[in-house]
Coordinates of C-alpha atoms in Angstrom, one line a residue:
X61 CA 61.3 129.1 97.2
X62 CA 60.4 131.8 94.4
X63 CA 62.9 132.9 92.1
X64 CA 62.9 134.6 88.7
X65 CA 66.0 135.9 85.7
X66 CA 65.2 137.3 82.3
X67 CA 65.7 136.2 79.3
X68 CA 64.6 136.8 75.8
X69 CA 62.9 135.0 72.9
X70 CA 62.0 136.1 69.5
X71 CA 58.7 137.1 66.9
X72 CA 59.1 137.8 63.5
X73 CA 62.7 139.0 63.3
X74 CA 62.4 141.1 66.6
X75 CA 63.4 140.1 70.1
X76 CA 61.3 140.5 73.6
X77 CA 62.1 140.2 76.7
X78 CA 60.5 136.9 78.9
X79 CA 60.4 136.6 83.0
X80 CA 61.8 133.1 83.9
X81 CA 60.0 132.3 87.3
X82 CA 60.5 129.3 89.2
X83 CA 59.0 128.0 91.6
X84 CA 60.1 124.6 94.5
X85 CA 57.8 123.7 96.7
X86 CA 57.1 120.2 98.6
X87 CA 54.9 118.1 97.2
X88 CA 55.0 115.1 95.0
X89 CA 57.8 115.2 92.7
X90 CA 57.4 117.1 89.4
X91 CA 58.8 119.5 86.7
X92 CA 56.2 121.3 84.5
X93 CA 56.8 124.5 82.5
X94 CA 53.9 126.8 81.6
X95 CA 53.8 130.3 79.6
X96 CA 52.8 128.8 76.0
X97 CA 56.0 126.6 75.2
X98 CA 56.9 124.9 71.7
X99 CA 58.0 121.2 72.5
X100 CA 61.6 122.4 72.4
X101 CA 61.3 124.1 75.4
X102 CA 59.1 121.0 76.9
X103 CA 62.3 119.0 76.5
X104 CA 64.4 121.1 78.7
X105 CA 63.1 119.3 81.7
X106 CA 65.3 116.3 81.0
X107 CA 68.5 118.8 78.9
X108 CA 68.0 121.0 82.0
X109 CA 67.6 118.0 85.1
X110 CA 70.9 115.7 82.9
X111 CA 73.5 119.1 82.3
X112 CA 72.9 119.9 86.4
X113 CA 74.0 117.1 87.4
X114 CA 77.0 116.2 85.3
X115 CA 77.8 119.2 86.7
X116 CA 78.1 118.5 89.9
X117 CA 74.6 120.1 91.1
X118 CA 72.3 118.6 92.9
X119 CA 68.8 118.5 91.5
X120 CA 65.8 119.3 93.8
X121 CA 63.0 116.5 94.2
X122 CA 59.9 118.5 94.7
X123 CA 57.5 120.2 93.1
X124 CA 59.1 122.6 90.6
X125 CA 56.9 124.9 88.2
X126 CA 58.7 126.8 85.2
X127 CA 56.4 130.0 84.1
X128 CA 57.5 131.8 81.3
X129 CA 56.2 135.3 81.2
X130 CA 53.9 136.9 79.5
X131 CA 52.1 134.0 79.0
X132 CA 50.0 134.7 76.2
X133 CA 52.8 135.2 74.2
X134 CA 54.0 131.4 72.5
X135 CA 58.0 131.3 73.1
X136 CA 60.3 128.7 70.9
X137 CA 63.6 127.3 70.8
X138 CA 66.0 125.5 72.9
X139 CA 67.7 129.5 74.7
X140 CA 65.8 129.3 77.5
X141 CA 67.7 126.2 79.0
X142 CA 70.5 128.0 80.5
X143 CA 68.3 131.2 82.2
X144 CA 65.5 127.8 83.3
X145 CA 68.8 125.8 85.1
X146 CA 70.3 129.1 86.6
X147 CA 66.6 130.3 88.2
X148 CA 66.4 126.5 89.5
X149 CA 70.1 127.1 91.2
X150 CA 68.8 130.6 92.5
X151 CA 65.9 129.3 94.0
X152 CA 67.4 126.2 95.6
X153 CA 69.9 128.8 97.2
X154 CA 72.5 127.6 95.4
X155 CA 73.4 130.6 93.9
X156 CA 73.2 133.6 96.6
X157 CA 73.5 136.8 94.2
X158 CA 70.7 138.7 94.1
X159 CA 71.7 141.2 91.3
X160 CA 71.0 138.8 88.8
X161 CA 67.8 141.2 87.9
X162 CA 70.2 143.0 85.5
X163 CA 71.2 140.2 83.4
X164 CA 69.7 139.1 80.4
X165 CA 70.5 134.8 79.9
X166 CA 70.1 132.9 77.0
X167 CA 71.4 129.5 76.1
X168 CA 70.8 125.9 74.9
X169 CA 72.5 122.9 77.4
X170 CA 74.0 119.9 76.6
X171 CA 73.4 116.7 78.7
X172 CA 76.7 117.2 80.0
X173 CA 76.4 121.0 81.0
X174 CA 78.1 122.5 77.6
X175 CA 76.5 125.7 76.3
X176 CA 75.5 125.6 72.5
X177 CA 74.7 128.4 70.2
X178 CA 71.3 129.7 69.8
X179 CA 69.5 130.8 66.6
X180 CA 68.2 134.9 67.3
X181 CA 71.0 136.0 69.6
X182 CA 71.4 139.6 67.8
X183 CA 67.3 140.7 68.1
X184 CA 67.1 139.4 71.6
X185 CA 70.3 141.3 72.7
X186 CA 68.4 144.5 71.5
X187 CA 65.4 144.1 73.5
X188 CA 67.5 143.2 76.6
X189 CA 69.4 146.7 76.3
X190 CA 66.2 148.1 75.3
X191 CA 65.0 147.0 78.6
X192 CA 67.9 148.5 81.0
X193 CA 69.5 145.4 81.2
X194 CA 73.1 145.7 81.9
X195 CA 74.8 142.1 81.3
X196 CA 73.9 139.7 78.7
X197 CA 74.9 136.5 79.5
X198 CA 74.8 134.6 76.0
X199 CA 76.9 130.9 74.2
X200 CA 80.4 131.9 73.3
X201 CA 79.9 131.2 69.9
X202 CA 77.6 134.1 70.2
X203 CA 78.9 136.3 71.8
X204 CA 80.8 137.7 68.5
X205 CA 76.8 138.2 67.0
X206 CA 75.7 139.7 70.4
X207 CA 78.7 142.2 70.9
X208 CA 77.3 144.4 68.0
X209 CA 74.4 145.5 70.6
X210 CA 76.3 148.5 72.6
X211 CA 75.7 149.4 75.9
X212 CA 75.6 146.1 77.5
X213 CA 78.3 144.0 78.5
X214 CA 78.4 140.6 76.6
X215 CA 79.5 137.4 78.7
X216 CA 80.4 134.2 76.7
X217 CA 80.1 131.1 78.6
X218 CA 81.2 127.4 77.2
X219 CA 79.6 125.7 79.9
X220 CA 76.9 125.9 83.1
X221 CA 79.7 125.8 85.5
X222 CA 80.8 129.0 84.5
X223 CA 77.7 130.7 84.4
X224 CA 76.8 129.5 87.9
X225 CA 80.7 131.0 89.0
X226 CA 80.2 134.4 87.6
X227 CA 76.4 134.9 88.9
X228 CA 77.8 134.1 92.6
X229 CA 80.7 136.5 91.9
X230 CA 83.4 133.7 92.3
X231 CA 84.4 133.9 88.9
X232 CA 85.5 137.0 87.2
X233 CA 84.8 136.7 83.1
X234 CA 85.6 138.9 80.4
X235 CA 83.6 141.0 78.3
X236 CA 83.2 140.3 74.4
X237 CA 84.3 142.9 72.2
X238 CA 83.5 143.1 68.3
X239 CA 85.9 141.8 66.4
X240 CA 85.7 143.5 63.0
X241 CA 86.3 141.6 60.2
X242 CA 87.6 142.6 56.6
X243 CA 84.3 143.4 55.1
X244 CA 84.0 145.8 58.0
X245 CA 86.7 148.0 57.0
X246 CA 84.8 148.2 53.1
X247 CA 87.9 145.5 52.0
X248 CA 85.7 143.1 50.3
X249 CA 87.1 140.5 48.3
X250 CA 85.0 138.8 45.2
X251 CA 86.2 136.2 43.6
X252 CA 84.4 136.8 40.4
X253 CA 84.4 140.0 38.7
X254 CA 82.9 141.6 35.4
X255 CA 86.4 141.6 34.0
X256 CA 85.7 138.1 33.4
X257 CA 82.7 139.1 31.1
X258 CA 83.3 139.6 27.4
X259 CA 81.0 141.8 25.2
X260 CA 78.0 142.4 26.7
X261 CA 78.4 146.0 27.0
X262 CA 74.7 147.3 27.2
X263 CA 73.8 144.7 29.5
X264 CA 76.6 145.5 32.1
X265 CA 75.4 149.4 31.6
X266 CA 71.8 147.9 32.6
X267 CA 73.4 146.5 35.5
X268 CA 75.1 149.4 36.7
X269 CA 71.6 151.4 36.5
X270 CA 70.3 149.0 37.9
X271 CA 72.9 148.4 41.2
X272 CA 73.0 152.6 41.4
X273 CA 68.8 153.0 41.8
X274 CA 67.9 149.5 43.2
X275 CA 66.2 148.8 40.2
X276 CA 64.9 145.1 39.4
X277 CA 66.1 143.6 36.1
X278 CA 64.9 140.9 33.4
X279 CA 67.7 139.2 31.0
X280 CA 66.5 137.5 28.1
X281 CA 68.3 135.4 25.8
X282 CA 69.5 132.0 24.5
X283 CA 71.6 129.7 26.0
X284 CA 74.9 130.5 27.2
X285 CA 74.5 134.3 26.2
X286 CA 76.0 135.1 29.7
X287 CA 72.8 135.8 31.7
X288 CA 73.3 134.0 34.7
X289 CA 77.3 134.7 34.3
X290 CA 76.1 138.5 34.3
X291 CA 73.7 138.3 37.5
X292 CA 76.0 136.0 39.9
X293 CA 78.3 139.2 39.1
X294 CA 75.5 141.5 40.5
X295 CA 76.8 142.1 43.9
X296 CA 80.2 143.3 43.1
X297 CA 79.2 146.4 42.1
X298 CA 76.5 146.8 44.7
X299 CA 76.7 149.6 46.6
X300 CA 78.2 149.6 50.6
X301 CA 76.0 148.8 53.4
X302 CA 75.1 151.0 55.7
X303 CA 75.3 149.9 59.3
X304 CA 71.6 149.8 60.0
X305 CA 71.2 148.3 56.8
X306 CA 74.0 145.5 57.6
X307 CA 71.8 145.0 61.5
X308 CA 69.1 144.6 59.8
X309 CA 70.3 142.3 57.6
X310 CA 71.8 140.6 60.5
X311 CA 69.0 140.1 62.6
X312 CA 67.2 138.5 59.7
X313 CA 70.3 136.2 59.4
X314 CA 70.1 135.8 63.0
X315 CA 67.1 134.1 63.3
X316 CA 66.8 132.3 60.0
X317 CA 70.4 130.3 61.1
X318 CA 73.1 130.7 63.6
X319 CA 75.6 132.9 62.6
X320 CA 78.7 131.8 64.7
X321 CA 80.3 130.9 61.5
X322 CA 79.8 134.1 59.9
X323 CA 81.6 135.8 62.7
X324 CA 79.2 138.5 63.5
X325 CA 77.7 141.2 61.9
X326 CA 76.9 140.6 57.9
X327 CA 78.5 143.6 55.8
X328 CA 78.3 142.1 51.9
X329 CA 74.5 142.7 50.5
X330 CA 73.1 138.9 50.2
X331 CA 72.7 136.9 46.7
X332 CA 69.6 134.8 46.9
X333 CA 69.3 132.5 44.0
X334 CA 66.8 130.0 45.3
X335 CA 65.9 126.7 42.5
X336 CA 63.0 126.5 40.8
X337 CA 61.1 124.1 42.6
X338 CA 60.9 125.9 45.6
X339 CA 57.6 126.4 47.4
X340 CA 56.0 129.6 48.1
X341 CA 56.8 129.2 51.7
X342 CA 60.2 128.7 51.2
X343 CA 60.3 132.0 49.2
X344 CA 58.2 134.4 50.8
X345 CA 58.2 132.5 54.4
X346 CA 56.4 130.4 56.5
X347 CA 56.0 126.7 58.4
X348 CA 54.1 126.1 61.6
X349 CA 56.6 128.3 63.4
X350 CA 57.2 131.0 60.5
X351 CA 60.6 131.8 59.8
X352 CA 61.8 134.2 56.7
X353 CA 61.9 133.2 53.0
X354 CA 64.0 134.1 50.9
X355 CA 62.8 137.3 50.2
X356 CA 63.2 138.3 53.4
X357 CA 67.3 136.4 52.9
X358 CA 67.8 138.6 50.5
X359 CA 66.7 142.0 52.1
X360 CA 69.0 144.8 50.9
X361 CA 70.7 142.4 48.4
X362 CA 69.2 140.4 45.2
X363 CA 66.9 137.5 44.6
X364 CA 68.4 136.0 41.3
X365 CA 65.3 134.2 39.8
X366 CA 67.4 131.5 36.8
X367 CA 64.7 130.6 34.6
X368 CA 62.0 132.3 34.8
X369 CA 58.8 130.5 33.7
X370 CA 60.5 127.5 35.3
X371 CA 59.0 128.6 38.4
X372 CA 55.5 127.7 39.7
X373 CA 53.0 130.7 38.5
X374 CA 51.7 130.4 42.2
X375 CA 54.4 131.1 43.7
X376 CA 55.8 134.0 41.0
X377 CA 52.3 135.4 42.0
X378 CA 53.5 135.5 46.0
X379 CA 55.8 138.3 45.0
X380 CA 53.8 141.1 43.9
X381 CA 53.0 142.5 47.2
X382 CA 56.7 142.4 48.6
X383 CA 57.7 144.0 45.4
X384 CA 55.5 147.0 45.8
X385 CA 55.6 147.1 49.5
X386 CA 58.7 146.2 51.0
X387 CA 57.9 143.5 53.4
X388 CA 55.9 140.4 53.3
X389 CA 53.2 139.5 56.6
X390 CA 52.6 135.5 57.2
X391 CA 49.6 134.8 58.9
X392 CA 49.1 131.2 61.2
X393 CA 46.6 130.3 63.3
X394 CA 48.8 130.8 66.1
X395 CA 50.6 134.1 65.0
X396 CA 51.1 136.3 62.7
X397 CA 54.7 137.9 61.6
X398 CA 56.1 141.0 58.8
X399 CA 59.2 140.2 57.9
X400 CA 61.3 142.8 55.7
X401 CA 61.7 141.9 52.3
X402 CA 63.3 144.9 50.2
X403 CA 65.1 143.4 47.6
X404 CA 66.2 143.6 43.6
X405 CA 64.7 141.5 41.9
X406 CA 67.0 139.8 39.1
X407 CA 65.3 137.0 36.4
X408 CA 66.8 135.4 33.8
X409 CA 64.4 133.5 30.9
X410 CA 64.9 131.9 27.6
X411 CA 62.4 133.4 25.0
X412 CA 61.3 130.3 24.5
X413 CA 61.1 126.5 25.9
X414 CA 64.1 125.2 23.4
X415 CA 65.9 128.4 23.6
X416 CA 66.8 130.0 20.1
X417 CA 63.3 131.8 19.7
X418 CA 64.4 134.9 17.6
X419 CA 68.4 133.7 17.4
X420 CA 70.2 134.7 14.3
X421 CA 72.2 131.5 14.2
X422 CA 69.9 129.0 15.7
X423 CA 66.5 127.8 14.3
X424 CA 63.5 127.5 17.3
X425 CA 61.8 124.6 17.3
X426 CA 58.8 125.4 19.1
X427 CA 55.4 126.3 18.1
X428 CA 53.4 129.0 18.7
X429 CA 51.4 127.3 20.9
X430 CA 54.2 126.3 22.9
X431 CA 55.7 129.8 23.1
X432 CA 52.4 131.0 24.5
X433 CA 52.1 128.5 27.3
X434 CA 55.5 129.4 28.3
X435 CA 55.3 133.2 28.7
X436 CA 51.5 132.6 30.2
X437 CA 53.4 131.8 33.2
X438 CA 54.6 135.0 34.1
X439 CA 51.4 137.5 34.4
X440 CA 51.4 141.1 32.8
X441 CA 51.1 142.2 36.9
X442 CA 54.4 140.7 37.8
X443 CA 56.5 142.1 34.7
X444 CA 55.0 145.1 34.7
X445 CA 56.7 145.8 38.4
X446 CA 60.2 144.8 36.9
X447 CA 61.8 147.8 35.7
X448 CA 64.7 146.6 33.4
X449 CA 64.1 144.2 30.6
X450 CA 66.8 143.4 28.6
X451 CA 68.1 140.9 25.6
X452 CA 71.2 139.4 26.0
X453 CA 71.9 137.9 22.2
X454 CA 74.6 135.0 22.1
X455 CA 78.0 136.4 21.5
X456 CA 80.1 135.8 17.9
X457 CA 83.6 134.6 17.8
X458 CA 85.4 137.9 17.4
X459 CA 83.9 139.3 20.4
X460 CA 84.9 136.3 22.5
X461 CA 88.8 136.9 21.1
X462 CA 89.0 140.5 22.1
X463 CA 91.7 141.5 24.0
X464 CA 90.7 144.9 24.5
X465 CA 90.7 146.2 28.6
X466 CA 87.5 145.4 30.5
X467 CA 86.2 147.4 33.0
X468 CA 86.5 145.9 36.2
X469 CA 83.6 145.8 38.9
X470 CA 85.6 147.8 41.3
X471 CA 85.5 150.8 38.5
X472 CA 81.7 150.3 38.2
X473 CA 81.0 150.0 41.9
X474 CA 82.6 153.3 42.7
X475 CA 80.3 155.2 40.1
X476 CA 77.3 153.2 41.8
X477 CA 78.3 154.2 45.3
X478 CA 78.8 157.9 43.6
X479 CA 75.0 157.8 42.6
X480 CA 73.8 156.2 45.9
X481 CA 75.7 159.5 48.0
X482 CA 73.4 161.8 45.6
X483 CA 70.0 159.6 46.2
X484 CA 70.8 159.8 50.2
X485 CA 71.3 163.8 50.3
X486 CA 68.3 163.6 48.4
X487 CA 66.0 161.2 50.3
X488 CA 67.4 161.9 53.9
X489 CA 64.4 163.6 55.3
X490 CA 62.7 160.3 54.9
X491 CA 63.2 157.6 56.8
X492 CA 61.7 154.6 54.4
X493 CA 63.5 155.7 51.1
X494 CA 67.3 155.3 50.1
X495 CA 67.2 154.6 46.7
X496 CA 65.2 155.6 43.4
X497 CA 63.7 153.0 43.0
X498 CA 60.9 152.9 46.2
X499 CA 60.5 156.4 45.3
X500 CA 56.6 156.8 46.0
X501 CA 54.1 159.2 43.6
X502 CA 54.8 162.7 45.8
X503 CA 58.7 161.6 45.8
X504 CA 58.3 161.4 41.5
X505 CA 56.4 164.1 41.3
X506 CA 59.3 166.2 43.2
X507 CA 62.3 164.8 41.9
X508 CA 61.4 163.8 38.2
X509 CA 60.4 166.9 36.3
X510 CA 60.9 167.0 32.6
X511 CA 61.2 169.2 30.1
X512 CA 58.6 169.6 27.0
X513 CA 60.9 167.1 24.5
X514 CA 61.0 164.4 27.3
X515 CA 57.2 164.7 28.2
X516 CA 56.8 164.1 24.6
X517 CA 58.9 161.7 24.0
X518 CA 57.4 159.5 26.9
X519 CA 53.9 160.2 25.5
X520 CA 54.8 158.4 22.2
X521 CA 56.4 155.5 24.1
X522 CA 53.6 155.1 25.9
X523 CA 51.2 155.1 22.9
X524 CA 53.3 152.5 21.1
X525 CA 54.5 150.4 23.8
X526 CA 51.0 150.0 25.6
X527 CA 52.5 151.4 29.1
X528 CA 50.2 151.6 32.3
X529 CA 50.9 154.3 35.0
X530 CA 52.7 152.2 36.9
X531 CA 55.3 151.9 33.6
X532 CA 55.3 155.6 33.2
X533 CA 56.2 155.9 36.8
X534 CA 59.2 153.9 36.7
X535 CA 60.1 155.0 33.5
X536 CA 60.8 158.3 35.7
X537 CA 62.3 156.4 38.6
X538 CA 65.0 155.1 35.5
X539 CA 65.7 158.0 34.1
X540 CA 66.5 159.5 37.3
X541 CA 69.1 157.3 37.9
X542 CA 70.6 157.5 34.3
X543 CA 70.6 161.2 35.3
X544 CA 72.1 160.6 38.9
X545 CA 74.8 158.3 36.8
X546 CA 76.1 161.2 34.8
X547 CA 76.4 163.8 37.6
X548 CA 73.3 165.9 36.5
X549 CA 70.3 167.4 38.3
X550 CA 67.7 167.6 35.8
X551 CA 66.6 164.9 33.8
X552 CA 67.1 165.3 30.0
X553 CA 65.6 163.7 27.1
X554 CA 68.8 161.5 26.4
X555 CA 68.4 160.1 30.3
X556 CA 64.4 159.6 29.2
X557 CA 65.8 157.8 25.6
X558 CA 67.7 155.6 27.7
X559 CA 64.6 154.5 30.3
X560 CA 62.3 153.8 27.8
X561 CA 64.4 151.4 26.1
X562 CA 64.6 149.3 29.1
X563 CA 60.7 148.6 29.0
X564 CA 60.7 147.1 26.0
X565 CA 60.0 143.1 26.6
X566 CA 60.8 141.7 23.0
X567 CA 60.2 138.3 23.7
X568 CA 56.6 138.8 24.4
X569 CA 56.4 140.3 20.8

């Protein structure tokens, strides 16, 4: 007896749809399952044989062959348990509807029939509706995940029982709904907030221009000058996701972990702030199977790099292409995947190893040679694609004492969300731009004319500071956002003033 339900599986961050054929015939007892499958899906032969029956089904002993199609496409995971034992229970007439070629069904069993939670449930809910599938039939944990696909009716199941009830029609199960939580409605609660900063005025404007054009950012300082204080405070003044910028963000989620915990879809921008010892695969992605780094974590949100030169020059050297491109591509011997990787990049370094290297009230006790093998590093390349560099001096007593009333992040976030409104009128004939910053040569070109004073003015800095193009260029992305930030079309030489002064890298002077 032939039979055969869909299912899905996943590559890269995207879902596609798989046939799930079986096949009983008599013969010498046997269960093999072909179609390229990772040993996860090997296993399912016992998960599969043990959850039917402790569930009271009987399991037929004959020849039983599993193809999962296409086959020249490798499939992983433990999802295609539950779609494997309902097309067993189909073709061994145990199940008599024959509609079930409108149902999508993924899930993992459990010896004893229970239905666990799958990693990927969001991409592979798309691809079904993109299919004309009408039913998903998906783990109750995640079905709050899969209800943000519309147009397809999402069915939670806790165990194989009820999956085999409602595909013969003897059990009627509702659909899941969306349930919106707080951060849906824009109510988003941070615990921390620049209120809590004191002093630090110019670097908190730095943030805001950066937050308002997606600009990446350099802090550099001493010890306990606030930097990483001033960064973990990054994404409260980020600006509101948009919803296919929160699926996106989602589906990334969605494969890299299971996000039954997380209730659904993600709505807060992510804060990556891997340690320094990671690996380059761990940051830009990877393993025999590739899954997303954290680049590709922190897509639409920030990658907080804490000490800088502390990282291995390798893998600082790994982010140069997502930086100018967008996304990152891994390539294995048995595949190769793109994951999205848009991010802000945020660092943080000390000017030198002990620290105090150009502090007023500390002495440095390194040498020069030292110094020089600590910025050697990070290559002229890499800082030359961050666009904010900034000092962060150690604050004096009387500055610590003030009293005086402290913007809060919600005042600064709504002059950030201000300036992102202007940047979308602006870029909303293109489909790969939202913000300043990924502005390409025709988009600077078109939205970043000066006057005679600014061109001038940017000439000198260039002379003096040693700029390449690619400086002057995001000189211009800058000062475009210090011009969106005070309400103004054209950029003057004040907004130009302001832009140059965030190139300058002192502590490699």
């Amino acid at each position: 007896m032939l039979s055969k339900v869909f299912s899905c599986s996943v590559r890269g961050i995207d879902g596609f749809p798989v046939d799930v054929e079986v096949d009983i015939s008599n013969g010498l007892p046997m269960f093999s399952i072909v179609g390229l499958p990772d040993n996860a899906i090997r296993e399912s032969r016992d998960r599969v044989k043990a959850a039917l029956m402790n569930s009271g089904y009987s399991f037929p002993n004959k020849r039983i062959t599993v193809n999962l199609a296409p086959a020249d496409h490798k499939k992983e995971g433990a999802g295609f348990d539950l779609p494997i034992a309902i097309a067993l229970l189909l073709a061994a007439e145990t199940i008599k509807n024959v509609e079930l070629n409108k149902y999508c069904i993924i899930g993992e069993l459990s010896l004893d029939g229970g239905v666990k939670p799958v990693r990927g449930i969001l991409p592979m809910v798309i691809a079904a509706q993109e299919r004309g599938l009408d039913t998903a039939i998906v783990p109750a944990a995640n079905s709050n995940e899969a209800a943000v696909v519309k147009d397809i009716k999402i069915i939670g199941v806790n165990h194989l029982s009820e999956a085999v009830e409602f595909c013969n029609g003897t059990a009627l199960l509702e659909s899941a709904t969306y349930q919106k939580t707080r951060s849906d409605s824009g109510n988003v609660r941070f615990e921390i907030d620049y209120a809590d900063v004191k002093g630090q005025k110019h670097a908190k404007r730095a943030l805001e221009v950066a937050a308002a054009g997606g600009h990446n950012l350099l802090f550099s300082g001493p010890p306990g000058s606030g930097k990483t204080m001033l960064a973990q405070r990054l994404p409260t003044i980020l600006p509101d996701l948009e919803f296919n910028e929160s699926l996106e963000i989602t589906k990334i989620y969605s494969v890299a972990q299971p996000l039954y915990e997380t209730k659904g879809l993600l709505t807060v921008r992510p804060f990556r702030a891997p340690h320094h010892t990671i690996s380059d695969a761990g940051l830009i992605g990877g393993g025999t199977y590739p899954k997303p780094g954290e680049i590709s974590l922190a897509h639409h949100g920030v990658l907080f790099l804490d000490e800088l030169p502390e990282f291995s020059k390798h893998v600082l050297e790994t982010l140069r292409q997502p930086l100018e491109e967008g996304a990152v591509t891994v390539s294995r011997a048995n595949m190769s995947v793109t994951y999205p990787a848009n991010f802000m990049l945020v660092c943080s370094l000390n000017p030198c190893p002990c620290g105090y290297y150009g502090d007023t009230h500390n002495r440095c006790s390194c040498t020069p040679a030292q110094i020089q093998r600590y910025h050697s590093k990070m290559s002229g390349p890499l800082l030359d694609r961050i666009d904010i560099s900034l000092d962060v001096p150690a604050l004096k007593f009387n500055e610590l004492q003030q009293d005086d009333a402290i913007e809060k992040s919600a005042e600064i976030r709504s002059r950030v969300n201000r300036c992102r409104k202007i940047q979308q009128k602006r870029f909303e004939s293109s489909a790969s731009i939202t913000c300043n910053a990924q502005m390409g040569s025709s988009e600077i070109e078109e939205h970043c004319t000066l006057d005679k004073s600014s061109e001038k003015l940017i000439e000198k800095s260039m002379d003096k500071l040693g700029l390449s193009a690619r400086g002057y260029h995001r000189i211009l992305k800058i000062a475009r956002t210090v011009a969106d930030l005070s309400g103004t079309a054209e950029i003057g030489t004040s907004h130009v003033a302001e832009a140059i002064q965030y190139r300058r890298m002192s502590f490699l002077q």
